[in-house]
CSV table of C-alpha atoms in Angstrom, one decimal:
chain,number,residue,atom,x,y,z
A,89,MET,CA,-3.0,1.4,14.7
A,90,ALA,CA,-3.3,-0.9,11.6
A,91,ALA,CA,-3.1,-3.9,14.0
A,92,GLU,CA,-6.5,-2.8,15.3
A,93,ALA,CA,-8.1,-3.2,11.8
A,94,SER,CA,-11.0,-5.5,11.3
A,95,ASP,CA,-10.0,-6.6,7.8
A,96,ASP,CA,-6.7,-7.7,6.3
A,97,TRP,CA,-4.2,-4.9,5.5
A,98,TRP,CA,-0.9,-4.7,3.6
A,99,ILE,CA,2.1,-2.5,3.1
A,100,ILE,CA,2.7,-2.2,-0.6
A,101,GLY,CA,5.1,-0.3,-2.9
A,102,SER,CA,8.7,0.5,-2.1
A,103,ALA,CA,8.3,0.0,1.7
A,104,ALA,CA,7.1,-3.6,1.0
A,105,ILE,CA,10.1,-4.2,-1.3
A,106,ALA,CA,12.4,-3.0,1.5
A,107,LEU,CA,10.6,-5.2,4.1
A,108,HIS,CA,11.2,-8.2,1.8
A,109,GLY,CA,14.9,-7.3,2.1
A,110,PHE,CA,15.5,-6.0,-1.5
A,111,PRO,CA,17.6,-2.8,-1.9
A,112,VAL,CA,15.2,-0.1,-3.0
A,113,THR,CA,15.8,3.6,-2.8
A,114,PRO,CA,14.4,5.9,-2.0
A,115,VAL,CA,11.5,4.9,0.3
A,116,ARG,CA,9.8,8.2,0.7
A,117,ASP,CA,6.5,7.0,2.2
A,118,VAL,CA,4.7,3.9,3.3
A,119,ASP,CA,1.7,2.8,1.2
A,120,LEU,CA,-0.9,1.1,3.5
A,121,LEU,CA,-3.7,-0.8,1.7
A,122,MET,CA,-6.8,-1.3,3.9
A,123,SER,CA,-10.5,-1.7,3.5
A,124,ALA,CA,-12.5,1.5,3.2
A,125,ARG,CA,-14.1,0.9,6.6
A,126,ASP,CA,-10.7,0.4,8.3
A,127,THR,CA,-9.2,3.4,6.5
A,128,GLU,CA,-11.9,5.7,7.8
A,129,ILE,CA,-11.3,4.5,11.4
A,130,PHE,CA,-7.5,4.6,11.0
A,131,MET,CA,-7.6,8.2,9.7
A,132,LYS,CA,-9.9,9.4,12.5
A,133,ARG,CA,-7.5,7.9,15.1
A,134,ALA,CA,-4.4,9.1,13.3
A,135,GLY,CA,-5.7,12.6,12.6
A,136,GLY,CA,-4.1,12.6,9.2
A,137,GLY,CA,-5.2,14.7,6.2
A,138,GLY,CA,-7.4,13.7,3.3
A,139,ARG,CA,-6.7,13.7,-0.4
A,140,THR,CA,-4.8,16.6,-1.9
A,141,GLY,CA,-4.2,17.4,-5.6
A,142,PRO,CA,-6.1,16.3,-8.7
A,143,PRO,CA,-7.6,12.8,-8.9
A,144,SER,CA,-5.6,10.2,-10.8
A,145,ALA,CA,-6.9,8.7,-14.0
A,146,LYS,CA,-5.0,5.4,-13.2
A,147,PHE,CA,-5.7,4.9,-9.4
A,148,ARG,CA,-8.6,5.7,-7.0
A,149,SER,CA,-9.5,4.9,-3.4
A,150,ASP,CA,-12.9,5.1,-1.8
A,151,VAL,CA,-11.1,6.6,1.2
A,152,PHE,CA,-7.6,8.1,1.2
A,153,GLY,CA,-5.6,9.9,3.8
A,154,THR,CA,-2.0,10.7,4.7
A,155,TRP,CA,-0.8,10.2,8.3
A,156,ARG,CA,2.2,12.5,8.7
A,157,ALA,CA,3.2,11.9,12.4
A,158,PRO,CA,5.6,9.0,11.7
A,159,PRO,CA,9.1,9.7,10.3
A,160,LEU,CA,7.8,8.7,6.9
A,161,PRO,CA,4.4,9.7,5.7
A,162,VAL,CA,1.9,6.9,5.6
A,163,GLU,CA,-0.5,7.0,2.7
A,164,VAL,CA,-3.6,5.0,3.6
A,165,MET,CA,-5.8,3.7,0.8
A,166,GLY,CA,-9.2,2.2,1.4
A,167,GLY,CA,-11.0,0.5,-1.4
A,168,PHE,CA,-8.0,1.0,-3.7
A,169,ALA,CA,-8.6,0.3,-7.4
A,170,LEU,CA,-6.6,0.4,-10.7
A,171,ALA,CA,-8.0,1.5,-14.0
A,172,SER,CA,-7.9,-1.2,-16.7
A,173,ALA,CA,-9.4,-1.9,-20.1
A,174,ASN,CA,-12.2,-3.7,-18.2
A,175,GLY,CA,-12.9,-0.7,-15.9
A,176,TRP,CA,-11.8,-0.2,-12.3
A,177,GLN,CA,-10.3,-3.3,-10.8
A,178,PRO,CA,-9.9,-3.7,-7.0
A,179,VAL,CA,-6.3,-4.0,-5.8
A,180,MET,CA,-6.4,-7.0,-3.4
A,181,PRO,CA,-3.3,-9.1,-2.8
A,182,ARG,CA,-3.8,-12.8,-2.7
A,183,SER,CA,-1.1,-13.4,-0.1
A,184,ARG,CA,-0.2,-11.9,3.2
A,185,GLU,CA,3.2,-12.4,4.8
A,186,ALA,CA,4.2,-11.1,8.3
A,187,LYS,CA,7.4,-9.1,8.7
A,188,GLN,CA,8.6,-8.3,12.2
A,189,VAL,CA,10.0,-4.7,12.6
A,190,GLY,CA,11.0,-4.2,16.3
A,191,ASP,CA,7.8,-5.0,18.2
A,192,GLN,CA,5.5,-4.4,15.3
A,193,GLU,CA,4.1,-7.1,13.0
A,194,LEU,CA,3.7,-5.7,9.5
A,195,PHE,CA,2.1,-7.4,6.5
A,196,VAL,CA,3.1,-7.4,2.9
A,197,PRO,CA,2.1,-9.3,-0.2
A,198,SER,CA,4.4,-12.2,-1.2
A,199,VAL,CA,7.2,-11.3,-3.6
A,200,PRO,CA,5.3,-12.8,-6.7
A,201,ASP,CA,2.1,-10.9,-5.7
A,202,LEU,CA,4.0,-7.7,-5.1
A,203,LYS,CA,5.8,-8.0,-8.5
A,204,ALA,CA,2.5,-8.6,-10.3
A,205,MET,CA,0.9,-5.6,-8.6
A,206,LEU,CA,3.8,-3.4,-9.6
A,207,MET,CA,3.7,-4.7,-13.2
A,208,ALA,CA,-0.1,-4.0,-13.3
A,209,PHE,CA,0.5,-0.4,-12.1
A,210,GLY,CA,2.7,0.0,-15.1
A,211,ARG,CA,4.3,3.4,-14.3
A,212,PRO,CA,8.1,3.6,-15.0
A,213,LYS,CA,9.0,3.6,-11.3
A,214,ASP,CA,6.8,0.6,-10.6
A,215,LEU,CA,8.3,-1.4,-13.5
A,216,GLU,CA,11.8,-0.5,-12.3
A,217,ARG,CA,10.9,-1.7,-8.8
A,218,ALA,CA,9.4,-4.9,-10.2
A,219,LEU,CA,12.7,-5.7,-11.7
A,220,LEU,CA,14.3,-5.6,-8.2
A,221,LEU,CA,12.1,-8.5,-7.3
A,222,SER,CA,13.5,-10.8,-10.0
């Protein structure tokens, strides 16, 4: 369904690390970064649920949902932003690399972009994952 998006989209996080061929465990979900418009359309088609739990002080999305039909849940983030000293900053990779999985073409940020993103996220798990990309 992401292939039908109007705007660029990426898989980020641990699933992107695995798609680059680095040994990361566990991959518990797939983080899908899309535009807010495409996220709304995607979630209507997928029939996934919206946000649950309290909001995060570090991350926010204009539109967020979880698609639970695949073997791994897919967390879809539209208009994703990261809190910084300068306010909310959009998370938008500068690169987009195709990875073939079966008959599906998936897109991830380049290794340097993914590493920079994880470092910016700054959580212990993100920093550990960034080290895998060295």
